[in-house]
Amino acid sequence: MGQLDRRRDPARPGVRALRRPRQDQGGRVRGPLLPGERRADRPAAAAGDPVLVQAGSSEEGRQFAARYAEAIFTAQQDLAAARDFAADVRRRASAAGRDPRHIKILPGISPIIGSTEEEARRLERELNELTVPEVGLRHLSARFDGVDLSGLPLDEPVPLDALPQPGDVQGPQSRAALITELVQRERPTLRELLYRLAGGRGHLVVTGTPEQIADRIEEWAEAGAADGFNVMPPYLPGGLDDFIDHVVPELQRRGLFRKEYTGTTLRDHYDLPRPRNTVFEPEPNASNEPA
């Protein structure tokens, strides 16, 4: 595959773009990284530019996503926070001169599915019992710059002052804030908090029947809190199989999920426009004469 020409993309100030060297009508490729001329032996990718996905919900992450991202992988625990996040990103995108519809908000969801709610709750308990508290504590500590939580009792509420303030954390602050807000809102025991973080890794965990899972997805979609979801099964492959076999048909019945694809690429599936190629598609009215 030919080398790529690294130059600044005028459509994205401050971003160095990876772009193919120029190709003439005879299929010959020329560029500053190529010695002489080479004939292009591979067609361009069907997807065109890759979909730009950003992860995170910090202030810096939101601003970056609003300017450049086409999809955002985010962790949100409740509908109100998810709706506020989506509205904020879309507002920032409009201010940056972008169409907010061209940014897809994709919260993570970890569905625990049973044929009845009782069966789903039983599966949730079984999964929780498989967790190792010492491992969970290490992961939680790492989220907060290694704070020592080993002295906290597992079956008492997490003290509100046990965790550092998210703004003081050197790592991902948005995830630290999510965990802190969960502790303040629900006052879980340390064991319950570790359960919540074990399967969904801080993302939304929904336990219930396929219809109940679909209810939650529909609620978030109709509220404008999500354009789709990043499905994170609590175990594989069975958790994913259950979602595909039982939740997807229910979503299709409600008109919330396609029954067939109309394109062949991720960009097509997300209904995203293709960015103008600044190498092969010059600005309108731009002269074709060499400078």
mmCIF file of C-alpha atoms in Angstrom:
data_model
loop_
_atom_site.group_PDB
_atom_site.id
_atom_site.type_symbol
_atom_site.label_atom_id
_atom_site.label_comp_id
_atom_site.label_asym_id
_atom_site.label_seq_id
_atom_site.Cartn_x
_atom_site.Cartn_y
_atom_site.Cartn_z
ATOM 1 C CA MET A 1 0.000 0.000 0.000
ATOM 2 C CA GLY A 2 1.333 3.431 -0.902
ATOM 3 C CA GLN A 3 2.652 5.741 1.779
ATOM 4 C CA LEU A 4 0.451 8.575 2.991
ATOM 5 C CA ASP A 5 1.158 12.273 2.710
ATOM 6 C CA ARG A 6 1.117 13.947 6.165
ATOM 7 C CA ARG A 7 0.008 17.559 5.720
ATOM 8 C CA ARG A 8 -2.238 19.950 7.543
ATOM 9 C CA ASP A 9 -5.870 19.670 6.552
ATOM 10 C CA PRO A 10 -7.337 23.168 5.969
ATOM 11 C CA ALA A 11 -10.785 21.817 6.792
ATOM 12 C CA ARG A 12 -9.590 20.859 10.296
ATOM 13 C CA PRO A 13 -7.226 23.559 11.629
ATOM 14 C CA GLY A 14 -4.594 22.259 13.976
ATOM 15 C CA VAL A 15 -4.992 18.646 12.865
ATOM 16 C CA ARG A 16 -2.412 16.862 10.786
ATOM 17 C CA ALA A 17 -4.249 14.709 8.290
ATOM 18 C CA LEU A 18 -3.183 11.412 6.777
ATOM 19 C CA ARG A 19 -3.974 11.655 3.086
ATOM 20 C CA ARG A 20 -3.077 9.737 -0.014
ATOM 21 C CA PRO A 21 -0.509 11.226 -2.414
ATOM 22 C CA ARG A 22 -1.867 12.745 -5.604
ATOM 23 C CA GLN A 23 -2.823 10.381 -8.385
ATOM 24 C CA ASP A 24 -3.106 11.348 -12.036
ATOM 25 C CA GLN A 25 -5.590 9.895 -14.551
ATOM 26 C CA GLY A 26 -3.154 7.180 -15.535
ATOM 27 C CA GLY A 27 -3.125 5.767 -12.029
ATOM 28 C CA ARG A 28 0.397 7.015 -11.256
ATOM 29 C CA VAL A 29 1.012 8.289 -7.735
ATOM 30 C CA ARG A 30 3.452 11.043 -6.870
ATOM 31 C CA GLY A 31 4.225 12.719 -3.575
ATOM 32 C CA PRO A 32 7.066 14.033 -1.407
ATOM 33 C CA LEU A 33 7.454 10.677 0.390
ATOM 34 C CA LEU A 34 7.686 8.635 -2.825
ATOM 35 C CA PRO A 35 10.876 8.350 -4.884
ATOM 36 C CA GLY A 36 9.766 9.164 -8.414
ATOM 37 C CA GLU A 37 6.359 7.944 -9.574
ATOM 38 C CA ARG A 38 4.535 4.763 -8.571
ATOM 39 C CA ARG A 39 1.410 3.259 -10.045
ATOM 40 C CA ALA A 40 -1.434 2.903 -7.540
ATOM 41 C CA ASP A 41 -2.237 -0.802 -7.199
ATOM 42 C CA ARG A 42 -5.093 -0.611 -4.663
ATOM 43 C CA PRO A 43 -8.477 1.111 -4.838
ATOM 44 C CA ALA A 44 -9.487 3.649 -2.215
ATOM 45 C CA ALA A 45 -11.287 2.273 0.836
ATOM 46 C CA ALA A 46 -15.033 1.937 0.318
ATOM 47 C CA ALA A 47 -15.712 3.812 3.545
ATOM 48 C CA GLY A 48 -13.710 6.866 2.543
ATOM 49 C CA ASP A 49 -12.469 8.614 5.689
ATOM 50 C CA PRO A 50 -12.773 6.463 8.841
ATOM 51 C CA VAL A 51 -15.473 7.477 11.321
ATOM 52 C CA LEU A 52 -13.870 9.638 14.019
ATOM 53 C CA VAL A 53 -14.910 8.343 17.458
ATOM 54 C CA GLN A 54 -14.132 10.136 20.718
ATOM 55 C CA ALA A 55 -14.477 8.650 24.198
ATOM 56 C CA GLY A 56 -14.987 10.582 27.424
ATOM 57 C CA SER A 57 -17.134 13.321 28.915
ATOM 58 C CA SER A 58 -14.694 15.791 30.456
ATOM 59 C CA GLU A 59 -14.803 19.484 29.570
ATOM 60 C CA GLU A 60 -11.862 19.052 27.202
ATOM 61 C CA GLY A 61 -13.368 15.889 25.753
ATOM 62 C CA ARG A 62 -16.704 17.570 25.042
ATOM 63 C CA GLN A 63 -15.062 20.503 23.309
ATOM 64 C CA PHE A 64 -12.845 18.239 21.214
ATOM 65 C CA ALA A 65 -15.788 15.993 20.310
ATOM 66 C CA ALA A 66 -17.998 18.924 19.327
ATOM 67 C CA ARG A 67 -15.361 20.116 16.891
ATOM 68 C CA TYR A 68 -14.069 16.865 15.404
ATOM 69 C CA ALA A 69 -15.924 13.692 16.479
ATOM 70 C CA GLU A 70 -18.573 11.900 14.446
ATOM 71 C CA ALA A 71 -19.475 9.485 17.259
ATOM 72 C CA ILE A 72 -18.990 9.707 21.025
ATOM 73 C CA PHE A 73 -18.632 6.704 23.327
ATOM 74 C CA THR A 74 -19.769 7.969 26.716
ATOM 75 C CA ALA A 75 -20.628 6.594 30.151
ATOM 76 C CA GLN A 76 -23.854 7.878 31.688
ATOM 77 C CA GLN A 77 -25.697 6.397 34.668
ATOM 78 C CA ASP A 78 -29.046 8.191 34.571
ATOM 79 C CA LEU A 79 -31.345 9.733 31.987
ATOM 80 C CA ALA A 80 -31.113 13.328 33.180
ATOM 81 C CA ALA A 81 -27.309 13.374 33.040
ATOM 82 C CA ALA A 82 -27.298 11.639 29.659
ATOM 83 C CA ARG A 83 -29.790 14.113 28.220
ATOM 84 C CA ASP A 84 -27.807 17.082 29.530
ATOM 85 C CA PHE A 85 -24.572 15.660 28.101
ATOM 86 C CA ALA A 86 -26.082 15.107 24.648
ATOM 87 C CA ALA A 87 -27.657 18.570 24.581
ATOM 88 C CA ASP A 88 -24.371 20.171 25.645
ATOM 89 C CA VAL A 89 -22.346 18.431 22.936
ATOM 90 C CA ARG A 90 -24.901 19.296 20.255
ATOM 91 C CA ARG A 91 -24.946 22.926 21.388
ATOM 92 C CA ARG A 92 -21.151 23.085 21.199
ATOM 93 C CA ALA A 93 -21.194 21.478 17.747
ATOM 94 C CA SER A 94 -23.620 24.130 16.474
ATOM 95 C CA ALA A 95 -21.386 26.853 17.912
ATOM 96 C CA ALA A 96 -18.446 25.319 16.013
ATOM 97 C CA GLY A 97 -20.409 25.525 12.757
ATOM 98 C CA ARG A 98 -21.234 21.829 12.540
ATOM 99 C CA ASP A 99 -24.533 20.037 12.039
ATOM 100 C CA PRO A 100 -25.310 18.393 15.424
ATOM 101 C CA ARG A 101 -26.976 15.501 13.592
ATOM 102 C CA HIS A 102 -23.537 14.503 12.346
ATOM 103 C CA ILE A 103 -22.406 13.532 15.871
ATOM 104 C CA LYS A 104 -23.845 10.245 17.153
ATOM 105 C CA ILE A 105 -24.100 9.948 20.953
ATOM 106 C CA LEU A 106 -23.487 6.315 21.983
ATOM 107 C CA PRO A 107 -23.665 5.587 25.730
ATOM 108 C CA GLY A 108 -22.502 2.205 26.957
ATOM 109 C CA ILE A 109 -25.145 -0.226 28.217
ATOM 110 C CA SER A 110 -24.598 -3.551 29.974
ATOM 111 C CA PRO A 111 -27.839 -5.576 29.770
ATOM 112 C CA ILE A 112 -28.494 -8.501 32.119
ATOM 113 C CA ILE A 113 -31.358 -10.381 30.481
ATOM 114 C CA GLY A 114 -33.765 -13.039 31.737
ATOM 115 C CA SER A 115 -37.054 -14.450 30.480
ATOM 116 C CA THR A 116 -38.575 -13.001 33.676
ATOM 117 C CA GLU A 117 -37.394 -10.205 35.924
ATOM 118 C CA GLU A 118 -36.788 -12.739 38.689
ATOM 119 C CA GLU A 119 -34.559 -14.778 36.396
ATOM 120 C CA ALA A 120 -32.626 -11.653 35.375
ATOM 121 C CA ARG A 121 -32.105 -10.676 39.028
ATOM 122 C CA ARG A 122 -30.890 -14.186 39.821
ATOM 123 C CA LEU A 123 -28.374 -13.995 36.971
ATOM 124 C CA GLU A 124 -27.241 -10.591 38.239
ATOM 125 C CA ARG A 125 -26.621 -12.049 41.708
ATOM 126 C CA GLU A 126 -24.677 -14.973 40.246
ATOM 127 C CA LEU A 127 -22.473 -12.637 38.223
ATOM 128 C CA ASN A 128 -21.865 -10.416 41.249
ATOM 129 C CA GLU A 129 -20.862 -13.401 43.363
ATOM 130 C CA LEU A 130 -18.180 -14.266 40.822
ATOM 131 C CA THR A 131 -16.402 -10.973 41.368
ATOM 132 C CA VAL A 132 -13.296 -10.699 43.561
ATOM 133 C CA PRO A 133 -13.467 -7.655 45.901
ATOM 134 C CA GLU A 134 -9.683 -7.282 46.059
ATOM 135 C CA VAL A 135 -9.511 -6.941 42.271
ATOM 136 C CA GLY A 136 -12.401 -4.489 42.238
ATOM 137 C CA LEU A 137 -10.738 -2.380 44.920
ATOM 138 C CA ARG A 138 -7.531 -2.175 42.893
ATOM 139 C CA HIS A 139 -9.456 -0.993 39.833
ATOM 140 C CA LEU A 140 -11.441 1.544 41.859
ATOM 141 C CA SER A 141 -8.298 2.823 43.532
ATOM 142 C CA ALA A 142 -6.616 3.257 40.157
ATOM 143 C CA ARG A 143 -9.503 5.486 39.041
ATOM 144 C CA PHE A 144 -8.593 7.867 41.866
ATOM 145 C CA ASP A 145 -4.803 8.035 41.578
ATOM 146 C CA GLY A 146 -4.163 5.029 43.815
ATOM 147 C CA VAL A 147 -6.104 6.180 46.898
ATOM 148 C CA ASP A 148 -6.007 3.517 49.632
ATOM 149 C CA LEU A 149 -9.496 2.028 50.126
ATOM 150 C CA SER A 150 -8.399 -1.211 51.765
ATOM 151 C CA GLY A 151 -9.500 -0.085 55.241
ATOM 152 C CA LEU A 152 -13.128 0.535 54.262
ATOM 153 C CA PRO A 153 -15.675 -2.136 55.318
ATOM 154 C CA LEU A 154 -17.290 -3.832 52.344
ATOM 155 C CA ASP A 155 -20.815 -3.842 53.721
ATOM 156 C CA GLU A 156 -21.142 -0.259 54.912
ATOM 157 C CA PRO A 157 -21.956 2.810 52.782
ATOM 158 C CA VAL A 158 -18.967 4.376 51.079
ATOM 159 C CA PRO A 159 -18.059 7.549 53.052
ATOM 160 C CA LEU A 160 -18.639 10.650 50.973
ATOM 161 C CA ASP A 161 -15.104 11.851 51.694
ATOM 162 C CA ALA A 162 -13.408 8.530 50.877
ATOM 163 C CA LEU A 163 -12.737 9.427 47.254
ATOM 164 C CA PRO A 164 -10.682 12.411 46.040
ATOM 165 C CA GLN A 165 -12.494 15.183 44.212
ATOM 166 C CA PRO A 166 -12.725 14.357 40.480
ATOM 167 C CA GLY A 167 -11.094 17.673 39.590
ATOM 168 C CA ASP A 168 -7.982 16.647 41.520
ATOM 169 C CA VAL A 169 -7.616 13.300 39.726
ATOM 170 C CA GLN A 170 -4.783 13.036 37.201
ATOM 171 C CA GLY A 171 -6.512 10.278 35.212
ATOM 172 C CA PRO A 172 -9.875 10.383 33.362
ATOM 173 C CA GLN A 173 -11.855 12.906 35.366
ATOM 174 C CA SER A 174 -15.214 12.225 33.736
ATOM 175 C CA ARG A 175 -15.216 8.613 34.941
ATOM 176 C CA ALA A 176 -14.100 9.684 38.424
ATOM 177 C CA ALA A 177 -16.973 12.193 38.476
ATOM 178 C CA LEU A 178 -19.454 9.515 37.391
ATOM 179 C CA ILE A 179 -18.410 7.226 40.259
ATOM 180 C CA THR A 180 -18.487 10.077 42.781
ATOM 181 C CA GLU A 181 -21.972 11.114 41.679
ATOM 182 C CA LEU A 182 -23.177 7.517 41.942
ATOM 183 C CA VAL A 183 -21.900 7.325 45.530
ATOM 184 C CA GLN A 184 -23.555 10.630 46.437
ATOM 185 C CA ARG A 185 -26.858 9.775 44.738
ATOM 186 C CA GLU A 186 -27.355 6.140 45.780
ATOM 187 C CA ARG A 187 -25.165 5.783 48.882
ATOM 188 C CA PRO A 188 -24.158 2.172 48.057
ATOM 189 C CA THR A 189 -22.055 -0.040 50.261
ATOM 190 C CA LEU A 190 -18.538 -0.563 49.016
ATOM 191 C CA ARG A 191 -19.460 -4.092 47.932
ATOM 192 C CA GLU A 192 -22.480 -2.797 45.978
ATOM 193 C CA LEU A 193 -20.327 -0.147 44.307
ATOM 194 C CA LEU A 194 -17.799 -2.777 43.242
ATOM 195 C CA TYR A 195 -20.643 -4.865 41.811
ATOM 196 C CA ARG A 196 -21.869 -1.898 39.782
ATOM 197 C CA LEU A 197 -18.420 -1.204 38.404
ATOM 198 C CA ALA A 198 -17.434 -4.817 37.722
ATOM 199 C CA GLY A 199 -19.752 -5.669 34.841
ATOM 200 C CA GLY A 200 -20.557 -2.302 33.278
ATOM 201 C CA ARG A 201 -17.175 -0.669 34.126
ATOM 202 C CA GLY A 202 -19.114 2.424 35.129
ATOM 203 C CA HIS A 203 -21.612 2.291 32.274
ATOM 204 C CA LEU A 204 -25.372 1.880 32.587
ATOM 205 C CA VAL A 205 -26.390 -1.576 33.841
ATOM 206 C CA VAL A 206 -29.974 -2.607 33.060
ATOM 207 C CA THR A 207 -31.417 -5.828 34.499
ATOM 208 C CA GLY A 208 -34.712 -7.294 33.331
ATOM 209 C CA THR A 209 -36.684 -8.954 30.566
ATOM 210 C CA PRO A 210 -36.075 -8.157 26.887
ATOM 211 C CA GLU A 211 -39.108 -5.871 27.014
ATOM 212 C CA GLN A 212 -37.738 -4.012 30.038
ATOM 213 C CA ILE A 213 -34.338 -3.584 28.386
ATOM 214 C CA ALA A 214 -36.097 -2.245 25.281
ATOM 215 C CA ASP A 215 -38.156 0.113 27.461
ATOM 216 C CA ARG A 216 -35.007 1.728 28.832
ATOM 217 C CA ILE A 217 -33.419 2.045 25.388
ATOM 218 C CA GLU A 218 -36.608 3.576 23.997
ATOM 219 C CA GLU A 219 -36.863 6.004 26.912
ATOM 220 C CA TRP A 220 -33.327 7.303 26.353
ATOM 221 C CA ALA A 221 -33.748 7.507 22.578
ATOM 222 C CA GLU A 222 -37.022 9.443 22.784
ATOM 223 C CA ALA A 223 -35.535 11.824 25.358
ATOM 224 C CA GLY A 224 -32.692 12.721 22.969
ATOM 225 C CA ALA A 225 -30.122 11.231 25.335
ATOM 226 C CA ALA A 226 -28.764 8.683 22.836
ATOM 227 C CA ASP A 227 -28.578 8.065 19.109
ATOM 228 C CA GLY A 228 -27.600 4.468 19.743
ATOM 229 C CA PHE A 229 -25.860 2.330 22.342
ATOM 230 C CA ASN A 230 -22.552 0.561 22.693
ATOM 231 C CA VAL A 231 -23.756 -2.830 23.951
ATOM 232 C CA MET A 232 -21.420 -4.269 26.588
ATOM 233 C CA PRO A 233 -22.660 -7.758 27.563
ATOM 234 C CA PRO A 234 -21.687 -8.806 31.107
ATOM 235 C CA TYR A 235 -20.433 -12.136 29.750
ATOM 236 C CA LEU A 236 -19.676 -13.618 26.328
ATOM 237 C CA PRO A 237 -20.910 -15.097 24.132
ATOM 238 C CA GLY A 238 -24.203 -15.800 25.916
ATOM 239 C CA GLY A 239 -24.920 -12.216 26.969
ATOM 240 C CA LEU A 240 -24.528 -10.959 23.411
ATOM 241 C CA ASP A 241 -26.558 -13.860 21.998
ATOM 242 C CA ASP A 242 -29.432 -13.055 24.368
ATOM 243 C CA PHE A 243 -29.401 -9.415 23.308
ATOM 244 C CA ILE A 244 -29.407 -10.268 19.601
ATOM 245 C CA ASP A 245 -32.014 -13.035 19.875
ATOM 246 C CA HIS A 246 -34.443 -11.346 22.268
ATOM 247 C CA VAL A 247 -33.877 -7.598 22.625
ATOM 248 C CA VAL A 248 -33.161 -6.728 18.987
ATOM 249 C CA PRO A 249 -36.456 -8.250 17.710
ATOM 250 C CA GLU A 250 -38.344 -6.238 20.335
ATOM 251 C CA LEU A 251 -36.565 -3.061 19.237
ATOM 252 C CA GLN A 252 -37.395 -3.860 15.618
ATOM 253 C CA ARG A 253 -41.043 -4.377 16.526
ATOM 254 C CA ARG A 254 -41.055 -0.885 18.039
ATOM 255 C CA GLY A 255 -39.370 0.646 14.998
ATOM 256 C CA LEU A 256 -36.198 1.429 16.942
ATOM 257 C CA PHE A 257 -33.807 -0.864 15.074
ATOM 258 C CA ARG A 258 -33.397 -1.487 11.360
ATOM 259 C CA LYS A 259 -34.441 -4.787 9.824
ATOM 260 C CA GLU A 260 -31.885 -4.556 7.033
ATOM 261 C CA TYR A 261 -28.878 -2.434 6.199
ATOM 262 C CA THR A 262 -28.982 0.153 3.432
ATOM 263 C CA GLY A 263 -25.196 0.525 3.126
ATOM 264 C CA THR A 264 -22.010 -1.446 3.541
ATOM 265 C CA THR A 265 -19.812 0.692 5.813
ATOM 266 C CA LEU A 266 -19.957 1.981 9.382
ATOM 267 C CA ARG A 267 -20.360 5.483 7.984
ATOM 268 C CA ASP A 268 -23.404 4.292 6.049
ATOM 269 C CA HIS A 269 -24.880 2.566 9.107
ATOM 270 C CA TYR A 270 -24.481 5.729 11.198
ATOM 271 C CA ASP A 271 -26.021 7.808 8.388
ATOM 272 C CA LEU A 272 -23.013 10.107 8.365
ATOM 273 C CA PRO A 273 -22.015 12.203 5.337
ATOM 274 C CA ARG A 274 -18.652 11.654 3.738
ATOM 275 C CA PRO A 275 -16.206 14.497 4.430
ATOM 276 C CA ARG A 276 -14.941 16.315 1.376
ATOM 277 C CA ASN A 277 -11.524 15.003 0.371
ATOM 278 C CA THR A 278 -9.334 18.082 0.305
ATOM 279 C CA VAL A 279 -6.748 16.371 -1.917
ATOM 280 C CA PHE A 280 -8.975 15.087 -4.715
ATOM 281 C CA GLU A 281 -11.869 17.530 -4.313
ATOM 282 C CA PRO A 282 -10.580 21.107 -4.494
ATOM 283 C CA GLU A 283 -12.502 23.994 -3.000
ATOM 284 C CA PRO A 284 -15.334 25.256 -5.254
ATOM 285 C CA ASN A 285 -14.082 27.787 -7.822
ATOM 286 C CA ALA A 286 -10.490 26.880 -6.973
ATOM 287 C CA SER A 287 -8.129 27.026 -9.907
ATOM 288 C CA ASN A 288 -6.713 23.734 -11.209
ATOM 289 C CA GLU A 289 -3.588 25.493 -12.375
ATOM 290 C CA PRO A 290 -0.440 24.727 -10.388
ATOM 291 C CA ALA A 291 0.710 27.493 -8.042
#
